[in-house]
Amino acid sequence: MAKTIAVLNQKGGVGKTTTTINLGDVLAKQGNRVLVVDLDPQGNLSKVVSGGDIRFDNNVMDLFAKDNKSNIRDMLRTVEGYGNYFYIPTDIRLSRVIESGLTLSFREVRLTNHLKKLDSDFDFIILDCPPNLSLTTTNAIVAADLFLMPVNSGVFALDGLEDLLDALNEVSQNDYLNYYVFRNEVAVQNKVINSAINEDLELISKGRVLNSCIRRSEHIGQASFMSLPLSKYKKGSIAINDYKNLARELLTILK
Ligand SMILES: Nc1ncnc2c1ncn2[C@@H]1O[C@H](COP(=O)(O)OP(=O)(O)OP(=O)(O)O)[C@@H](O)[C@H]1O
Ligand SMILES: [Mg+2]
């Protein structure tokens, strides 16, 4: 049975997409069958895992379209170079579909119902959410077994986190919320900022902070810029170790 992880934070640019791609990459390299789903109309994940495309037939928007009979299997594509790393793309047209989907019946369980059909095909399904709490995010919340929330090191890094946790509680149908916060873009030498953020994060998340963090890395930024997963851009990058540690910690939690 697939474990589904939603990577979410309504704040923009905190590392949701980068985390989804590279966590998926690490898990796939370890032999897991991995699917990443782009739920953000910006289509950033799709561009990277497809090697630069920005428009796709059979994409996520069909899952949210009225009267659509599309089959989620037709949306699966492989990340080049892998036999076990798949993605479902999206593109900018998803934004209009979301608007019109607001009146759909059972609109929050659409993704869950479609993903059920792939349950035995994958070990991990990772959902890359947009920087808002729109329909695709609420679908991800209903579909996920675990919520993973990156926060970066900016001045406003933790703003909105309480709201996000409230939204999780409101939307999720589970009594127990399996959520974890982790730090992204950590500048290890910045001790003052790090200890201030760590302290606040512990409080706001009620102690649900992962031990692993992703350090700030030039390679990560450069890989995004070149629309490549990190391991394809720089095979031996030490930043990959951070994603390996993150994967290891998540595997322990999901066991
Ligand atoms: N650990 C890191 N070190 C250096 N740069 C990073 C790191 N993590 C993310 N970035 C860079 O920050 C930018 C934003 O990252 P990303 O696109 O993953 O964020 P996001 O939360 O998905 O954004 P959005 O909310 O727009 O979807 C990208 O250019 C990415 O390369
Ligand atoms: Mg993103």
mmCIF file with all atom_site columns, C-alpha atoms and ligand atoms in Angstrom, residues 7-22 38 40 42-45 128-132 150 152 182-186 213-225 239 242-243, ligand 1:
data_model
loop_
_atom_site.group_PDB
_atom_site.id
_atom_site.type_symbol
_atom_site.label_atom_id
_atom_site.label_alt_id
_atom_site.label_comp_id
_atom_site.label_asym_id
_atom_site.label_entity_id
_atom_site.label_seq_id
_atom_site.pdbx_PDB_ins_code
_atom_site.Cartn_x
_atom_site.Cartn_y
_atom_site.Cartn_z
_atom_site.occupancy
_atom_site.B_iso_or_equiv
_atom_site.pdbx_formal_charge
_atom_site.auth_seq_id
_atom_site.auth_comp_id
_atom_site.auth_asym_id
_atom_site.auth_atom_id
_atom_site.pdbx_PDB_model_num
ATOM   1  C CA  . VAL A 1 7   ? 4.452  18.648 1.055   1.00 0.00 ? 7   VAL A CA  1
ATOM   2  C CA  . LEU A 1 8   ? 2.674  21.833 1.960   1.00 0.00 ? 8   LEU A CA  1
ATOM   3  C CA  . ASN A 1 9   ? 2.993  25.372 3.254   1.00 0.00 ? 9   ASN A CA  1
ATOM   4  C CA  . GLN A 1 10  ? 0.888  28.237 2.000   1.00 0.00 ? 10  GLN A CA  1
ATOM   5  C CA  . LYS A 1 11  ? 3.972  30.429 2.093   1.00 0.00 ? 11  LYS A CA  1
ATOM   6  C CA  . GLY A 1 12  ? 5.648  30.650 -1.287  1.00 0.00 ? 12  GLY A CA  1
ATOM   7  C CA  . GLY A 1 13  ? 9.220  29.731 -2.095  1.00 0.00 ? 13  GLY A CA  1
ATOM   8  C CA  . VAL A 1 14  ? 9.991  27.734 1.057   1.00 0.00 ? 14  VAL A CA  1
ATOM   9  C CA  . GLY A 1 15  ? 11.159 24.580 -0.727  1.00 0.00 ? 15  GLY A CA  1
ATOM   10 C CA  . LYS A 1 16  ? 8.028  22.446 -1.292  1.00 0.00 ? 16  LYS A CA  1
ATOM   11 C CA  . THR A 1 17  ? 8.839  21.625 -4.901  1.00 0.00 ? 17  THR A CA  1
ATOM   12 C CA  . THR A 1 18  ? 12.567 21.121 -4.378  1.00 0.00 ? 18  THR A CA  1
ATOM   13 C CA  . THR A 1 19  ? 11.849 18.825 -1.452  1.00 0.00 ? 19  THR A CA  1
ATOM   14 C CA  . THR A 1 20  ? 9.277  16.798 -3.385  1.00 0.00 ? 20  THR A CA  1
ATOM   15 C CA  . ILE A 1 21  ? 11.606 16.266 -6.354  1.00 0.00 ? 21  ILE A CA  1
ATOM   16 C CA  . ASN A 1 22  ? 14.717 15.386 -4.391  1.00 0.00 ? 22  ASN A CA  1
ATOM   17 C CA  . ASP A 1 38  ? 2.239  18.391 -9.249  1.00 0.00 ? 38  ASP A CA  1
ATOM   18 C CA  . ASP A 1 40  ? 0.475  23.632 -8.303  1.00 0.00 ? 40  ASP A CA  1
ATOM   19 C CA  . GLN A 1 42  ? 2.717  27.097 -11.590 1.00 0.00 ? 42  GLN A CA  1
ATOM   20 C CA  . GLY A 1 43  ? 3.901  23.661 -12.806 1.00 0.00 ? 43  GLY A CA  1
ATOM   21 C CA  . ASN A 1 44  ? 7.407  24.044 -11.381 1.00 0.00 ? 44  ASN A CA  1
ATOM   22 C CA  . LEU A 1 45  ? 7.763  20.391 -10.452 1.00 0.00 ? 45  LEU A CA  1
ATOM   23 C CA  . ASP A 1 128 ? 3.625  18.998 -4.228  1.00 0.00 ? 128 ASP A CA  1
ATOM   24 C CA  . CYS A 1 129 ? 1.101  21.621 -3.110  1.00 0.00 ? 129 CYS A CA  1
ATOM   25 C CA  . PRO A 1 130 ? 0.702  25.231 -4.270  1.00 0.00 ? 130 PRO A CA  1
ATOM   26 C CA  . PRO A 1 131 ? 1.460  28.165 -1.942  1.00 0.00 ? 131 PRO A CA  1
ATOM   27 C CA  . ASN A 1 132 ? -2.144 28.537 -0.852  1.00 0.00 ? 132 ASN A CA  1
ATOM   28 C CA  . PRO A 1 150 ? 9.223  22.984 4.972   1.00 0.00 ? 150 PRO A CA  1
ATOM   29 C CA  . ASN A 1 152 ? 12.944 28.472 5.353   1.00 0.00 ? 152 ASN A CA  1
ATOM   30 C CA  . PHE A 1 182 ? 11.469 20.725 8.936   1.00 0.00 ? 182 PHE A CA  1
ATOM   31 C CA  . ARG A 1 183 ? 13.897 23.495 8.172   1.00 0.00 ? 183 ARG A CA  1
ATOM   32 C CA  . ASN A 1 184 ? 15.028 24.191 4.636   1.00 0.00 ? 184 ASN A CA  1
ATOM   33 C CA  . GLU A 1 185 ? 17.763 26.523 3.386   1.00 0.00 ? 185 GLU A CA  1
ATOM   34 C CA  . VAL A 1 186 ? 19.538 26.453 6.721   1.00 0.00 ? 186 VAL A CA  1
ATOM   35 C CA  . CYS A 1 213 ? 17.146 19.720 7.857   1.00 0.00 ? 213 CYS A CA  1
ATOM   36 C CA  . ILE A 1 214 ? 18.223 20.765 4.386   1.00 0.00 ? 214 ILE A CA  1
ATOM   37 C CA  . ARG A 1 215 ? 21.108 23.169 4.373   1.00 0.00 ? 215 ARG A CA  1
ATOM   38 C CA  . ARG A 1 216 ? 21.342 26.109 2.006   1.00 0.00 ? 216 ARG A CA  1
ATOM   39 C CA  . SER A 1 217 ? 23.166 24.848 -1.038  1.00 0.00 ? 217 SER A CA  1
ATOM   40 C CA  . GLU A 1 218 ? 24.218 26.579 -4.216  1.00 0.00 ? 218 GLU A CA  1
ATOM   41 C CA  . HIS A 1 219 ? 23.751 23.309 -6.062  1.00 0.00 ? 219 HIS A CA  1
ATOM   42 C CA  . ILE A 1 220 ? 20.060 23.171 -5.111  1.00 0.00 ? 220 ILE A CA  1
ATOM   43 C CA  . GLY A 1 221 ? 19.460 26.675 -6.451  1.00 0.00 ? 221 GLY A CA  1
ATOM   44 C CA  . GLN A 1 222 ? 21.461 25.980 -9.597  1.00 0.00 ? 222 GLN A CA  1
ATOM   45 C CA  . ALA A 1 223 ? 19.654 22.678 -10.243 1.00 0.00 ? 223 ALA A CA  1
ATOM   46 C CA  . SER A 1 224 ? 16.248 24.462 -10.048 1.00 0.00 ? 224 SER A CA  1
ATOM   47 C CA  . PHE A 1 225 ? 17.518 27.105 -12.393 1.00 0.00 ? 225 PHE A CA  1
ATOM   48 C CA  . ALA A 1 239 ? 23.245 18.399 -0.469  1.00 0.00 ? 239 ALA A CA  1
ATOM   49 C CA  . ASP A 1 242 ? 20.566 16.058 3.490   1.00 0.00 ? 242 ASP A CA  1
ATOM   50 C CA  . TYR A 1 243 ? 17.719 14.589 1.431   1.00 0.00 ? 243 TYR A CA  1
HETATM 51 N N1  . LIG B 2 .   ? 18.116 24.240 0.525   1.00 0.00 ? 1   LIG B N1  1
HETATM 52 C C1  . LIG B 2 .   ? 18.143 25.133 -0.455  1.00 0.00 ? 1   LIG B C1  1
HETATM 53 N N2  . LIG B 2 .   ? 19.286 25.784 -0.773  1.00 0.00 ? 1   LIG B N2  1
HETATM 54 C C2  . LIG B 2 .   ? 19.314 26.708 -1.756  1.00 0.00 ? 1   LIG B C2  1
HETATM 55 N N3  . LIG B 2 .   ? 18.250 27.059 -2.499  1.00 0.00 ? 1   LIG B N3  1
HETATM 56 C C3  . LIG B 2 .   ? 17.086 26.445 -2.235  1.00 0.00 ? 1   LIG B C3  1
HETATM 57 C C4  . LIG B 2 .   ? 16.961 25.458 -1.206  1.00 0.00 ? 1   LIG B C4  1
HETATM 58 N N4  . LIG B 2 .   ? 15.673 25.038 -1.184  1.00 0.00 ? 1   LIG B N4  1
HETATM 59 C C5  . LIG B 2 .   ? 15.024 25.721 -2.147  1.00 0.00 ? 1   LIG B C5  1
HETATM 60 N N5  . LIG B 2 .   ? 15.864 26.571 -2.769  1.00 0.00 ? 1   LIG B N5  1
HETATM 61 C C6  . LIG B 2 .   ? 15.537 27.489 -3.871  1.00 0.00 ? 1   LIG B C6  1
HETATM 62 O O1  . LIG B 2 .   ? 14.471 28.335 -3.468  1.00 0.00 ? 1   LIG B O1  1
HETATM 63 C C7  . LIG B 2 .   ? 13.575 28.539 -4.550  1.00 0.00 ? 1   LIG B C7  1
HETATM 64 C C8  . LIG B 2 .   ? 12.176 28.133 -4.114  1.00 0.00 ? 1   LIG B C8  1
HETATM 65 O O2  . LIG B 2 .   ? 12.154 26.729 -3.895  1.00 0.00 ? 1   LIG B O2  1
HETATM 66 P P1  . LIG B 2 .   ? 10.872 25.881 -4.287  1.00 0.00 ? 1   LIG B P1  1
HETATM 67 O O3  . LIG B 2 .   ? 10.446 26.199 -5.667  1.00 0.00 ? 1   LIG B O3  1
HETATM 68 O O4  . LIG B 2 .   ? 11.178 24.468 -3.958  1.00 0.00 ? 1   LIG B O4  1
HETATM 69 O O5  . LIG B 2 .   ? 9.822  26.470 -3.238  1.00 0.00 ? 1   LIG B O5  1
HETATM 70 P P2  . LIG B 2 .   ? 8.246  26.246 -3.208  1.00 0.00 ? 1   LIG B P2  1
HETATM 71 O O6  . LIG B 2 .   ? 7.836  26.276 -1.788  1.00 0.00 ? 1   LIG B O6  1
HETATM 72 O O7  . LIG B 2 .   ? 7.888  25.053 -4.001  1.00 0.00 ? 1   LIG B O7  1
HETATM 73 O O8  . LIG B 2 .   ? 7.758  27.554 -3.976  1.00 0.00 ? 1   LIG B O8  1
HETATM 74 P P3  . LIG B 2 .   ? 6.231  27.863 -4.445  1.00 0.00 ? 1   LIG B P3  1
HETATM 75 O O9  . LIG B 2 .   ? 5.512  28.224 -3.197  1.00 0.00 ? 1   LIG B O9  1
HETATM 76 O O10 . LIG B 2 .   ? 6.375  28.989 -5.418  1.00 0.00 ? 1   LIG B O10 1
HETATM 77 O O11 . LIG B 2 .   ? 5.698  26.615 -5.067  1.00 0.00 ? 1   LIG B O11 1
HETATM 78 C C9  . LIG B 2 .   ? 14.104 27.725 -5.731  1.00 0.00 ? 1   LIG B C9  1
HETATM 79 O O12 . LIG B 2 .   ? 14.829 28.553 -6.582  1.00 0.00 ? 1   LIG B O12 1
HETATM 80 C C10 . LIG B 2 .   ? 15.026 26.717 -5.082  1.00 0.00 ? 1   LIG B C10 1
HETATM 81 O O13 . LIG B 2 .   ? 16.097 26.319 -5.906  1.00 0.00 ? 1   LIG B O13 1
#
